[in-house]
Amino acid sequence: MFYRFGHSIICLLFLATLSACTVVGPDYRVPDEAVVKQEKAAAEFASAKEPVYIQDDLPKNWWHLYDQETINELVNKALAANTDLRIASANLARARAILEEAQTMSDPIFDVSASPAYGRGATKHGARREGDHWFYDTGAGMSYQLDLFGKIARAVEAATADVEATRAAYDLMRITVIADTTRAYLDVCSSGHRIGVAIHSVDLQDKFVNTTERLSNGGRATPLDVSRARAQLEQLRAAVPPLVAQQRTAMFQLAVLTGELPGALTEKVGQCRAIPQLTQQIPVGDGAALLSRRPDIRQAERALAAATARIGVATADLYPSISLGLSLGSTGTFTDFGSSNFFRWGIGPLISWTLPATGPARARIAQAEAATAAALADFDGTVLGALKEVETALTNYARELDRNAALRDARDQSALASQQAHRLYDYGRTDFLTTLDADRTLAEYESRLAESEAQLARNQVNLFLALGSGWDPEATKEKPKSETGADGVTDAGTFPGEPE
């Protein structure tokens, strides 16, 4: 008996060794035809040759370039309390739990049972016992799924890639929250600046109205001139309420981004009237850094890896499923408990194989292959979209700087023309309409310049977001259960599918 038992153990160990030898389905690597492999994708950006840009690496905390403590505080608060980030964090925790579930598929399963009963029907040595008795049935078992064809290994591989994709989705939400928070604060300040410009124009026009009324009383102007001056004054006043609404809307958004009720930050940030300025040129890096830094690119690449692994999961269904089992037990009356005649044990494999109905399995393989092709197309599209967004943001910011410089020159010339018109009007050397038109032009270019400065601030944030700046590899780093990590999840900002 011991010889047969030992022989069975040896056979089972041999089968268990075989379970690690074959893994069906394709091994993942970034396809050679992927857009990310093209040399031009990693080159310097075509639109980054403007003097306003430098080729240095992006700082991790790019919002520190504004040197504004308020921005730093608001960003830190948003990272701690933003509801979208909380959702992304919960999704990451769920993905990690799914990975742990997949990893347990290769663990042995143990079960123990015990069932006492009172009645009649037990036997001993083939003879039925007379009368009613207490009976027992106890047992213990162990089963182990042999992963002969790598179905479990591929499932763990897919779940690991899913965790990495979900982590990249968290990173994407993180940099988006940072950008939205910074942009909302800049919008508050920009609106405050534009309100100040509009109020200044109103004050100047109000003084002009008073001057016109005084001249009208002295006979040097007409009531029509007064009416025209007052009309322009009210037109300038009408520009203020929409700007106040924009500022309050930005404050409401900023409050929600930081986990506060709308209106909670009104007193704290509502007094900002100057647009924060960058303290240096904008570092943009190159395409290679962008491809490894942008979270949406990493998310798409990891989704491709997961889809590829699921081809192996589907392919394994073409082959038999084998489990090893070991059971021990005893059944009899309580008076016979412990007797060897009532002891039982068994060991052996359980084979499950559906033949010849392989059609459903092959259909699932075709589905997995199609999903992989779609994932590759999405990966390529994400890379192309990221490069386009960066080039567009670089161009928009540089051209807005040109527009801003031209508007500043136009504003300066309009201010000079307004001063000259007022001086000539005071001495009766020019008419009222010329002076009124000069003031109207100055107010218009003041407003356009303020709007351009607000747009520059928004374009700066859009550029940092397009560059993927703000990604912190430590923010969602897996806490390893050992020095090498428990689940093999990659933390670096490179593609795990790339060969070393």
mmCIF file of N, CA and C in Angstrom, residues 4-5 23 31 53 60 88 105 129 137 148 151 187 193 243 262 293 361 401 429 448 452 474:
data_model
loop_
_atom_site.group_PDB
_atom_site.id
_atom_site.type_symbol
_atom_site.label_atom_id
_atom_site.label_comp_id
_atom_site.label_asym_id
_atom_site.label_seq_id
_atom_site.Cartn_x
_atom_site.Cartn_y
_atom_site.Cartn_z
ATOM 1 N N ARG A 4 2.272 1.839 -3.412
ATOM 2 C CA ARG A 4 1.308 2.450 -4.343
ATOM 3 C C ARG A 4 1.106 3.918 -4.002
ATOM 4 N N PHE A 5 1.074 4.250 -2.717
ATOM 5 C CA PHE A 5 0.890 5.636 -2.308
ATOM 6 C C PHE A 5 2.087 6.493 -2.766
ATOM 7 N N VAL A 23 2.750 27.250 -21.900
ATOM 8 C CA VAL A 23 1.844 28.391 -21.805
ATOM 9 C C VAL A 23 1.412 28.731 -23.225
ATOM 10 N N PRO A 31 4.261 45.612 -30.429
ATOM 11 C CA PRO A 31 4.424 45.225 -31.834
ATOM 12 C C PRO A 31 5.372 46.171 -32.577
ATOM 13 N N TYR A 53 10.525 78.331 -25.423
ATOM 14 C CA TYR A 53 10.660 76.963 -24.932
ATOM 15 C C TYR A 53 12.127 76.597 -24.750
ATOM 16 N N LYS A 60 8.565 67.772 -12.050
ATOM 17 C CA LYS A 60 7.422 66.959 -11.618
ATOM 18 C C LYS A 60 6.292 67.847 -11.112
ATOM 19 N N ALA A 88 -11.048 57.104 -8.856
ATOM 20 C CA ALA A 88 -9.933 56.444 -9.538
ATOM 21 C C ALA A 88 -9.145 55.572 -8.570
ATOM 22 N N MET A 105 -5.897 31.345 -7.971
ATOM 23 C CA MET A 105 -6.371 30.202 -8.764
ATOM 24 C C MET A 105 -5.345 29.078 -8.791
ATOM 25 N N ARG A 129 -26.013 -3.382 10.864
ATOM 26 C CA ARG A 129 -26.193 -3.319 12.304
ATOM 27 C C ARG A 129 -27.683 -3.249 12.632
ATOM 28 N N ASP A 137 -19.665 10.768 9.714
ATOM 29 C CA ASP A 137 -18.993 10.780 8.402
ATOM 30 C C ASP A 137 -18.044 11.980 8.411
ATOM 31 N N LEU A 148 -1.484 23.127 -16.870
ATOM 32 C CA LEU A 148 -0.657 22.487 -17.885
ATOM 33 C C LEU A 148 -0.472 23.344 -19.120
ATOM 34 N N LYS A 151 -3.381 28.555 -18.664
ATOM 35 C CA LYS A 151 -4.585 29.385 -18.570
ATOM 36 C C LYS A 151 -4.525 30.299 -17.352
ATOM 37 N N ASP A 187 -8.017 81.270 -13.748
ATOM 38 C CA ASP A 187 -9.238 81.896 -14.260
ATOM 39 C C ASP A 187 -9.802 82.901 -13.252
ATOM 40 N N HIS A 193 -8.421 90.316 -12.858
ATOM 41 C CA HIS A 193 -7.634 91.293 -13.616
ATOM 42 C C HIS A 193 -8.505 91.999 -14.652
ATOM 43 N N LEU A 243 -18.029 89.461 -16.325
ATOM 44 C CA LEU A 243 -16.714 89.101 -15.787
ATOM 45 C C LEU A 243 -16.818 88.673 -14.336
ATOM 46 N N PRO A 262 -19.509 74.566 -3.024
ATOM 47 C CA PRO A 262 -19.387 75.777 -3.837
ATOM 48 C C PRO A 262 -19.532 77.028 -2.976
ATOM 49 N N ARG A 293 5.925 59.203 -20.413
ATOM 50 C CA ARG A 293 5.363 59.965 -19.297
ATOM 51 C C ARG A 293 3.846 60.070 -19.358
ATOM 52 N N ALA A 361 -14.795 27.549 -28.140
ATOM 53 C CA ALA A 361 -13.462 27.980 -27.730
ATOM 54 C C ALA A 361 -12.767 28.753 -28.841
ATOM 55 N N LEU A 401 1.277 84.401 -27.698
ATOM 56 C CA LEU A 401 2.288 85.357 -27.266
ATOM 57 C C LEU A 401 2.496 86.448 -28.316
ATOM 58 N N ARG A 429 -9.154 122.104 -30.090
ATOM 59 C CA ARG A 429 -8.492 121.847 -31.365
ATOM 60 C C ARG A 429 -9.043 120.622 -32.082
ATOM 61 N N ARG A 448 -9.161 93.669 -24.827
ATOM 62 C CA ARG A 448 -8.580 92.590 -25.634
ATOM 63 C C ARG A 448 -7.253 92.113 -25.043
ATOM 64 N N SER A 452 -6.394 88.434 -23.733
ATOM 65 C CA SER A 452 -5.250 87.688 -24.251
ATOM 66 C C SER A 452 -4.371 87.179 -23.118
ATOM 67 N N GLU A 474 5.661 57.861 -7.762
ATOM 68 C CA GLU A 474 5.533 57.397 -6.384
ATOM 69 C C GLU A 474 4.100 57.483 -5.872
#
